[in-house]
Amino acid sequence: MNVLIVYAHHEPKSFNGALKDIAVAVLTEVGHQVKVSDLYAMNFKAIADRADFKEMLEPDYLKYGIEQRHAYENDALADDIKAEQEKLRWADLLILQFPIYWFSVPAILKGWVDRVFTTGFAYSKGMSYDTGGLKGKRAMLSFTTGDPFDTYAHNGRHGDIDIVLWPIQNGILRFVGFDVLPPFIAWSAARGGQEIRERHLVDYRGRLLALERTEPLFFHLAEDYNESWRLRPGIEARTPGQRTMARDECVSLRNAQVLQLGSSLLAE
C-alpha cells in the first residue's frame, strides 16, 4: 500500500512529530511505501492566489475556481500544487497529521487543501462525494487535542467530536471521494503526562497495523437523498456528525414547539 502523510506541525520534536515518525516506521516495517509532505519544513504556501497559475483566463479579475479548472486542464498549475497532486495519485491512503486548532486544522493544512484539491482534479460538477475525483482511495485523520475526551462528548463543553470533525471528514475528505477511516485521536496530548503520551503511541501503532482491516466510516450514497438533497423519508441519518446533528435538530425542534406552545398559552 502507498501511504501519503501530510504533516502539519511547526515543531519536529512535538508529539505530532512523534506520531508522524511512528507512522513512517511502522508502515515501512510491514512493507508499505510511505511519503511525507512536511508542510512547515517545505514552507508550503498556504495562500490561494494568482501565483497558483502559470497562465490565466482572466488576468484582470481573479475567479479562483474558474482559474483552477483552466490551469488544471492546461497543465498550468504551480509546480508545488502539481507535486502534491502527483503524490495523491500515487497514494492508496492519505493520513492527515495535525493538532486541532480552533476546532479545525491549522491554516497551513487548510491552505494545502484549498490549493491542491483543485476543481477538475478532486471535484467538479457531478464529481463529488461517492463520485469524487479521489474515489477508491482512503483517508484518515490523526490529530491531538489539548483537552480530554469528556469535553468532546455530546454534552461536553466543546460539543460532540463528530460535529467538530464533520467539516473535515465529510466536507473535505468525503466530498472529494475518499473512503474515510475512523480518526485516531490523541486526547489531551498537550496537557497529559508522559504516561498518557506513551499510551497514545502504543495505541497508534495498533491502529496502523490494523489499517488494511479497518472498515471506513458510513456515509450515505447519492440514492439515499431526494432531489433537494435531503435524506429520503424512512432513511435514518447514520453518518457520524450528520447523525448527531439530526438528533440535535430534533431537540431544537422540540424546544421550538415548546416555546410556541407557551406563546399560545400566553396569548390565550
mmCIF file of C-alpha atoms in Angstrom:
data_model
loop_
_atom_site.group_PDB
_atom_site.id
_atom_site.type_symbol
_atom_site.label_atom_id
_atom_site.label_comp_id
_atom_site.label_asym_id
_atom_site.label_seq_id
_atom_site.Cartn_x
_atom_site.Cartn_y
_atom_site.Cartn_z
ATOM 1 C CA MET A 1 0.000 0.000 0.000
ATOM 2 C CA ASN A 2 1.190 3.515 -0.808
ATOM 3 C CA VAL A 3 0.684 5.947 2.063
ATOM 4 C CA LEU A 4 0.952 9.740 1.948
ATOM 5 C CA ILE A 5 1.235 11.509 5.306
ATOM 6 C CA VAL A 6 0.530 15.231 5.196
ATOM 7 C CA TYR A 7 2.062 16.539 8.408
ATOM 8 C CA ALA A 8 1.210 19.979 9.785
ATOM 9 C CA HIS A 9 3.186 20.941 12.881
ATOM 10 C CA HIS A 10 5.875 23.593 13.222
ATOM 11 C CA GLU A 11 7.965 21.699 15.807
ATOM 12 C CA PRO A 12 9.713 18.446 14.746
ATOM 13 C CA LYS A 13 10.077 17.386 18.408
ATOM 14 C CA SER A 14 6.341 17.773 19.069
ATOM 15 C CA PHE A 15 4.022 14.879 19.889
ATOM 16 C CA ASN A 16 2.506 15.276 16.430
ATOM 17 C CA GLY A 17 6.037 14.760 15.151
ATOM 18 C CA ALA A 18 6.288 11.584 17.232
ATOM 19 C CA LEU A 19 3.003 10.310 15.765
ATOM 20 C CA LYS A 20 4.250 11.052 12.259
ATOM 21 C CA ASP A 21 7.549 9.303 12.943
ATOM 22 C CA ILE A 22 5.963 6.173 14.367
ATOM 23 C CA ALA A 23 3.613 6.004 11.384
ATOM 24 C CA VAL A 24 6.551 6.112 8.980
ATOM 25 C CA ALA A 25 8.447 3.484 10.984
ATOM 26 C CA VAL A 26 5.547 1.056 11.490
ATOM 27 C CA LEU A 27 4.171 1.277 7.958
ATOM 28 C CA THR A 28 7.616 0.899 6.400
ATOM 29 C CA GLU A 29 8.399 -2.003 8.723
ATOM 30 C CA VAL A 30 5.422 -4.012 7.436
ATOM 31 C CA GLY A 31 6.190 -3.338 3.776
ATOM 32 C CA HIS A 32 4.170 -0.266 2.839
ATOM 33 C CA GLN A 33 5.617 2.609 0.827
ATOM 34 C CA VAL A 34 5.426 5.954 2.647
ATOM 35 C CA LYS A 35 5.858 9.552 1.555
ATOM 36 C CA VAL A 36 5.624 12.576 3.875
ATOM 37 C CA SER A 37 4.649 16.122 2.986
ATOM 38 C CA ASP A 38 6.028 18.084 5.944
ATOM 39 C CA LEU A 39 4.236 21.350 5.244
ATOM 40 C CA TYR A 40 6.182 23.604 7.612
ATOM 41 C CA ALA A 41 9.546 22.151 6.582
ATOM 42 C CA MET A 42 8.531 22.615 2.948
ATOM 43 C CA ASN A 43 7.461 26.202 3.703
ATOM 44 C CA PHE A 44 4.303 25.260 1.842
ATOM 45 C CA LYS A 45 2.436 28.267 0.501
ATOM 46 C CA ALA A 46 -0.963 28.313 2.213
ATOM 47 C CA ILE A 47 -2.477 31.326 0.420
ATOM 48 C CA ALA A 48 -4.579 30.695 -2.683
ATOM 49 C CA ASP A 49 -3.836 33.491 -5.142
ATOM 50 C CA ARG A 50 -2.762 34.348 -8.686
ATOM 51 C CA ALA A 51 0.660 32.806 -8.162
ATOM 52 C CA ASP A 52 -1.010 29.382 -8.301
ATOM 53 C CA PHE A 53 -1.445 29.701 -12.072
ATOM 54 C CA LYS A 54 1.179 29.903 -14.793
ATOM 55 C CA GLU A 55 -1.444 31.334 -17.138
ATOM 56 C CA MET A 56 -4.909 32.804 -16.543
ATOM 57 C CA LEU A 57 -8.160 33.087 -18.457
ATOM 58 C CA GLU A 58 -8.975 36.480 -16.907
ATOM 59 C CA PRO A 59 -5.783 38.192 -15.661
ATOM 60 C CA ASP A 60 -7.678 41.337 -14.616
ATOM 61 C CA TYR A 61 -10.211 39.675 -12.280
ATOM 62 C CA LEU A 62 -9.422 36.573 -10.257
ATOM 63 C CA LYS A 63 -12.140 33.934 -10.065
ATOM 64 C CA TYR A 64 -10.124 31.309 -8.289
ATOM 65 C CA GLY A 65 -12.258 28.232 -9.013
ATOM 66 C CA ILE A 66 -12.504 29.014 -12.726
ATOM 67 C CA GLU A 67 -8.758 29.637 -12.956
ATOM 68 C CA GLN A 68 -8.099 26.396 -11.050
ATOM 69 C CA ARG A 69 -10.018 24.372 -13.603
ATOM 70 C CA HIS A 70 -8.389 26.152 -16.529
ATOM 71 C CA ALA A 71 -4.909 25.677 -15.084
ATOM 72 C CA TYR A 72 -5.547 22.025 -14.234
ATOM 73 C CA GLU A 73 -6.836 21.267 -17.734
ATOM 74 C CA ASN A 74 -3.972 23.148 -19.393
ATOM 75 C CA ASP A 75 -1.083 21.946 -17.212
ATOM 76 C CA ALA A 76 -0.658 25.465 -15.864
ATOM 77 C CA LEU A 77 -0.846 24.904 -12.110
ATOM 78 C CA ALA A 78 2.054 25.998 -9.907
ATOM 79 C CA ASP A 79 4.713 23.327 -9.525
ATOM 80 C CA ASP A 80 4.130 22.788 -5.796
ATOM 81 C CA ILE A 81 0.445 22.052 -6.415
ATOM 82 C CA LYS A 82 1.265 19.603 -9.209
ATOM 83 C CA ALA A 83 3.798 17.832 -6.990
ATOM 84 C CA GLU A 84 1.207 17.282 -4.232
ATOM 85 C CA GLN A 85 -1.375 16.077 -6.733
ATOM 86 C CA GLU A 86 1.114 13.519 -8.054
ATOM 87 C CA LYS A 87 1.603 12.246 -4.502
ATOM 88 C CA LEU A 88 -2.159 11.885 -4.150
ATOM 89 C CA ARG A 89 -2.389 9.966 -7.433
ATOM 90 C CA TRP A 90 0.305 7.627 -6.116
ATOM 91 C CA ALA A 91 -1.259 7.156 -2.688
ATOM 92 C CA ASP A 92 -3.767 4.494 -1.692
ATOM 93 C CA LEU A 93 -4.141 6.061 1.763
ATOM 94 C CA LEU A 94 -3.865 9.671 2.918
ATOM 95 C CA ILE A 95 -3.148 10.414 6.581
ATOM 96 C CA LEU A 96 -3.548 13.984 7.799
ATOM 97 C CA GLN A 97 -1.443 14.527 10.942
ATOM 98 C CA PHE A 98 -2.098 17.738 12.873
ATOM 99 C CA PRO A 99 -3.094 19.390 16.156
ATOM 100 C CA ILE A 100 -6.673 20.645 16.427
ATOM 101 C CA TYR A 101 -6.581 24.451 16.093
ATOM 102 C CA TRP A 102 -9.804 26.347 16.782
ATOM 103 C CA PHE A 103 -11.928 23.228 16.167
ATOM 104 C CA SER A 104 -10.284 22.678 12.780
ATOM 105 C CA VAL A 105 -6.978 22.089 11.022
ATOM 106 C CA PRO A 106 -4.005 24.501 11.122
ATOM 107 C CA ALA A 107 -4.059 27.202 8.461
ATOM 108 C CA ILE A 108 -1.171 25.675 6.529
ATOM 109 C CA LEU A 109 -3.086 22.403 6.171
ATOM 110 C CA LYS A 110 -6.266 24.185 5.131
ATOM 111 C CA GLY A 111 -4.189 26.026 2.552
ATOM 112 C CA TRP A 112 -2.893 22.681 1.279
ATOM 113 C CA VAL A 113 -6.489 21.559 0.791
ATOM 114 C CA ASP A 114 -7.518 24.849 -0.853
ATOM 115 C CA ARG A 115 -4.696 24.728 -3.362
ATOM 116 C CA VAL A 116 -4.220 21.001 -4.008
ATOM 117 C CA PHE A 117 -7.827 19.754 -4.179
ATOM 118 C CA THR A 118 -8.428 21.663 -7.382
ATOM 119 C CA THR A 119 -11.611 21.543 -9.376
ATOM 120 C CA GLY A 120 -11.181 19.045 -12.178
ATOM 121 C CA PHE A 121 -8.730 17.013 -10.129
ATOM 122 C CA ALA A 122 -10.580 16.395 -6.851
ATOM 123 C CA TYR A 123 -14.119 17.513 -7.648
ATOM 124 C CA SER A 124 -16.333 19.237 -10.183
ATOM 125 C CA LYS A 125 -19.993 19.378 -11.130
ATOM 126 C CA GLY A 126 -21.227 15.795 -10.959
ATOM 127 C CA MET A 127 -17.961 14.661 -9.361
ATOM 128 C CA SER A 128 -18.312 14.806 -5.591
ATOM 129 C CA TYR A 129 -18.902 12.577 -2.562
ATOM 130 C CA ASP A 130 -19.319 8.979 -3.806
ATOM 131 C CA THR A 131 -18.276 10.117 -7.306
ATOM 132 C CA GLY A 132 -15.448 12.443 -6.196
ATOM 133 C CA GLY A 133 -12.172 12.650 -8.058
ATOM 134 C CA LEU A 134 -10.291 10.681 -5.378
ATOM 135 C CA LYS A 135 -12.816 7.853 -5.243
ATOM 136 C CA GLY A 136 -11.267 4.479 -4.441
ATOM 137 C CA LYS A 137 -8.664 5.937 -2.098
ATOM 138 C CA ARG A 138 -8.852 6.019 1.695
ATOM 139 C CA ALA A 139 -8.072 8.780 4.166
ATOM 140 C CA MET A 140 -7.703 9.085 7.929
ATOM 141 C CA LEU A 141 -7.278 11.897 10.422
ATOM 142 C CA SER A 142 -4.653 11.552 13.141
ATOM 143 C CA PHE A 143 -4.635 14.501 15.499
ATOM 144 C CA THR A 144 -4.021 15.742 19.009
ATOM 145 C CA THR A 145 -6.269 17.693 21.335
ATOM 146 C CA GLY A 146 -5.471 19.904 24.289
ATOM 147 C CA ASP A 147 -8.468 18.764 26.300
ATOM 148 C CA PRO A 148 -9.687 15.289 27.330
ATOM 149 C CA PHE A 149 -12.392 13.142 25.781
ATOM 150 C CA ASP A 150 -15.167 14.253 28.139
ATOM 151 C CA THR A 151 -15.066 17.822 26.852
ATOM 152 C CA TYR A 152 -15.865 16.498 23.353
ATOM 153 C CA ALA A 153 -18.772 14.288 24.452
ATOM 154 C CA HIS A 154 -22.260 15.084 23.123
ATOM 155 C CA ASN A 155 -22.914 17.033 26.317
ATOM 156 C CA GLY A 156 -19.354 18.263 26.763
ATOM 157 C CA ARG A 157 -18.294 21.880 26.757
ATOM 158 C CA HIS A 158 -16.718 21.671 23.275
ATOM 159 C CA GLY A 159 -19.572 19.669 21.774
ATOM 160 C CA ASP A 160 -19.680 16.282 20.106
ATOM 161 C CA ILE A 161 -16.392 15.396 18.393
ATOM 162 C CA ASP A 162 -18.365 14.029 15.411
ATOM 163 C CA ILE A 163 -19.795 17.515 14.821
ATOM 164 C CA VAL A 164 -16.351 19.097 15.208
ATOM 165 C CA LEU A 165 -14.972 16.709 12.578
ATOM 166 C CA TRP A 166 -17.920 16.928 10.182
ATOM 167 C CA PRO A 167 -16.475 19.787 8.067
ATOM 168 C CA ILE A 168 -13.184 17.884 7.712
ATOM 169 C CA GLN A 169 -14.304 14.283 7.299
ATOM 170 C CA ASN A 170 -17.414 14.993 5.235
ATOM 171 C CA GLY A 171 -16.848 18.482 3.832
ATOM 172 C CA ILE A 172 -13.287 17.849 2.677
ATOM 173 C CA LEU A 173 -12.337 14.169 2.560
ATOM 174 C CA ARG A 174 -15.636 12.518 1.658
ATOM 175 C CA PHE A 175 -16.565 15.407 -0.643
ATOM 176 C CA VAL A 176 -13.652 14.548 -2.934
ATOM 177 C CA GLY A 177 -14.420 10.827 -2.840
ATOM 178 C CA PHE A 178 -12.253 9.331 -0.105
ATOM 179 C CA ASP A 179 -13.425 6.393 1.974
ATOM 180 C CA VAL A 180 -12.788 7.865 5.414
ATOM 181 C CA LEU A 181 -11.406 5.651 8.173
ATOM 182 C CA PRO A 182 -12.250 6.323 11.827
ATOM 183 C CA PRO A 183 -9.910 9.005 13.182
ATOM 184 C CA PHE A 184 -7.076 8.385 15.602
ATOM 185 C CA ILE A 185 -7.374 10.941 18.395
ATOM 186 C CA ALA A 186 -4.609 11.541 20.926
ATOM 187 C CA TRP A 187 -6.757 13.074 23.649
ATOM 188 C CA SER A 188 -5.172 15.706 25.877
ATOM 189 C CA ALA A 189 -1.728 15.080 24.405
ATOM 190 C CA ALA A 190 -0.711 18.684 25.003
ATOM 191 C CA ARG A 191 -1.507 18.581 28.720
ATOM 192 C CA GLY A 192 -1.221 14.915 29.598
ATOM 193 C CA GLY A 193 1.878 13.422 31.134
ATOM 194 C CA GLN A 194 4.461 11.126 29.650
ATOM 195 C CA GLU A 195 2.434 8.035 30.525
ATOM 196 C CA ILE A 196 -0.543 9.280 28.517
ATOM 197 C CA ARG A 197 1.626 10.110 25.516
ATOM 198 C CA GLU A 198 3.316 6.706 25.605
ATOM 199 C CA ARG A 199 -0.096 5.027 25.721
ATOM 200 C CA HIS A 200 -1.180 7.037 22.682
ATOM 201 C CA LEU A 201 1.887 5.850 20.765
ATOM 202 C CA VAL A 202 1.150 2.222 21.628
ATOM 203 C CA ASP A 203 -2.475 2.646 20.589
ATOM 204 C CA TYR A 204 -1.500 4.347 17.330
ATOM 205 C CA ARG A 205 0.877 1.543 16.467
ATOM 206 C CA GLY A 206 -2.032 -0.866 16.868
ATOM 207 C CA ARG A 207 -4.239 1.258 14.628
ATOM 208 C CA LEU A 208 -1.562 1.438 11.959
ATOM 209 C CA LEU A 209 -1.058 -2.322 11.953
ATOM 210 C CA ALA A 210 -4.803 -2.801 11.501
ATOM 211 C CA LEU A 211 -5.290 -0.258 8.705
ATOM 212 C CA GLU A 212 -5.990 -2.763 5.966
ATOM 213 C CA ARG A 213 -8.658 -4.447 8.119
ATOM 214 C CA THR A 214 -10.301 -1.199 9.244
ATOM 215 C CA GLU A 215 -13.806 -0.510 7.948
ATOM 216 C CA PRO A 216 -14.453 3.038 6.699
ATOM 217 C CA LEU A 217 -16.999 5.290 8.337
ATOM 218 C CA PHE A 218 -20.505 5.083 6.903
ATOM 219 C CA PHE A 219 -21.557 7.832 4.508
ATOM 220 C CA HIS A 220 -24.890 7.909 2.729
ATOM 221 C CA LEU A 221 -24.771 7.390 -1.033
ATOM 222 C CA ALA A 222 -26.459 9.681 -3.537
ATOM 223 C CA GLU A 223 -29.501 7.432 -3.894
ATOM 224 C CA ASP A 224 -30.334 7.938 -0.210
ATOM 225 C CA TYR A 225 -31.193 11.596 -0.928
ATOM 226 C CA ASN A 226 -34.139 13.200 -2.702
ATOM 227 C CA GLU A 227 -33.967 15.870 -5.402
ATOM 228 C CA SER A 228 -33.426 18.521 -2.705
ATOM 229 C CA TRP A 229 -30.512 16.538 -1.258
ATOM 230 C CA ARG A 230 -32.379 15.715 1.943
ATOM 231 C CA LEU A 231 -32.457 12.116 3.149
ATOM 232 C CA ARG A 232 -35.484 10.341 1.754
ATOM 233 C CA PRO A 233 -38.378 9.580 4.123
ATOM 234 C CA GLY A 234 -37.699 6.434 6.105
ATOM 235 C CA ILE A 235 -33.898 6.707 5.790
ATOM 236 C CA GLU A 236 -32.301 7.489 9.123
ATOM 237 C CA ALA A 237 -29.167 9.636 9.308
ATOM 238 C CA ARG A 238 -26.298 7.278 10.076
ATOM 239 C CA THR A 239 -23.179 9.221 9.173
ATOM 240 C CA PRO A 240 -21.096 10.384 12.179
ATOM 241 C CA GLY A 241 -21.775 14.085 12.636
ATOM 242 C CA GLN A 242 -24.866 14.024 10.464
ATOM 243 C CA ARG A 243 -26.421 11.525 12.849
ATOM 244 C CA THR A 244 -25.554 13.693 15.855
ATOM 245 C CA MET A 245 -26.768 16.855 14.175
ATOM 246 C CA ALA A 246 -30.063 15.170 13.303
ATOM 247 C CA ARG A 247 -30.541 14.354 16.975
ATOM 248 C CA ASP A 248 -29.757 17.931 17.969
ATOM 249 C CA GLU A 249 -32.104 19.200 15.265
ATOM 250 C CA CYS A 250 -34.910 17.163 16.846
ATOM 251 C CA VAL A 251 -34.082 18.663 20.235
ATOM 252 C CA SER A 252 -34.109 22.184 18.778
ATOM 253 C CA LEU A 253 -37.427 21.494 17.037
ATOM 254 C CA ARG A 254 -38.933 20.168 20.252
ATOM 255 C CA ASN A 255 -37.708 23.243 22.140
ATOM 256 C CA ALA A 256 -39.175 25.484 19.461
ATOM 257 C CA GLN A 257 -42.503 23.674 19.721
ATOM 258 C CA VAL A 258 -42.484 24.118 23.493
ATOM 259 C CA LEU A 259 -41.799 27.846 23.093
ATOM 260 C CA GLN A 260 -44.567 28.119 20.511
ATOM 261 C CA LEU A 261 -46.981 26.335 22.834
ATOM 262 C CA GLY A 262 -46.000 28.668 25.665
ATOM 263 C CA SER A 263 -46.619 31.685 23.461
ATOM 264 C CA SER A 264 -50.028 30.331 22.502
ATOM 265 C CA LEU A 265 -50.989 29.803 26.138
ATOM 266 C CA LEU A 266 -49.902 33.334 26.990
ATOM 267 C CA ALA A 267 -51.936 34.672 24.096
ATOM 268 C CA GLU A 268 -54.979 32.915 25.436
#
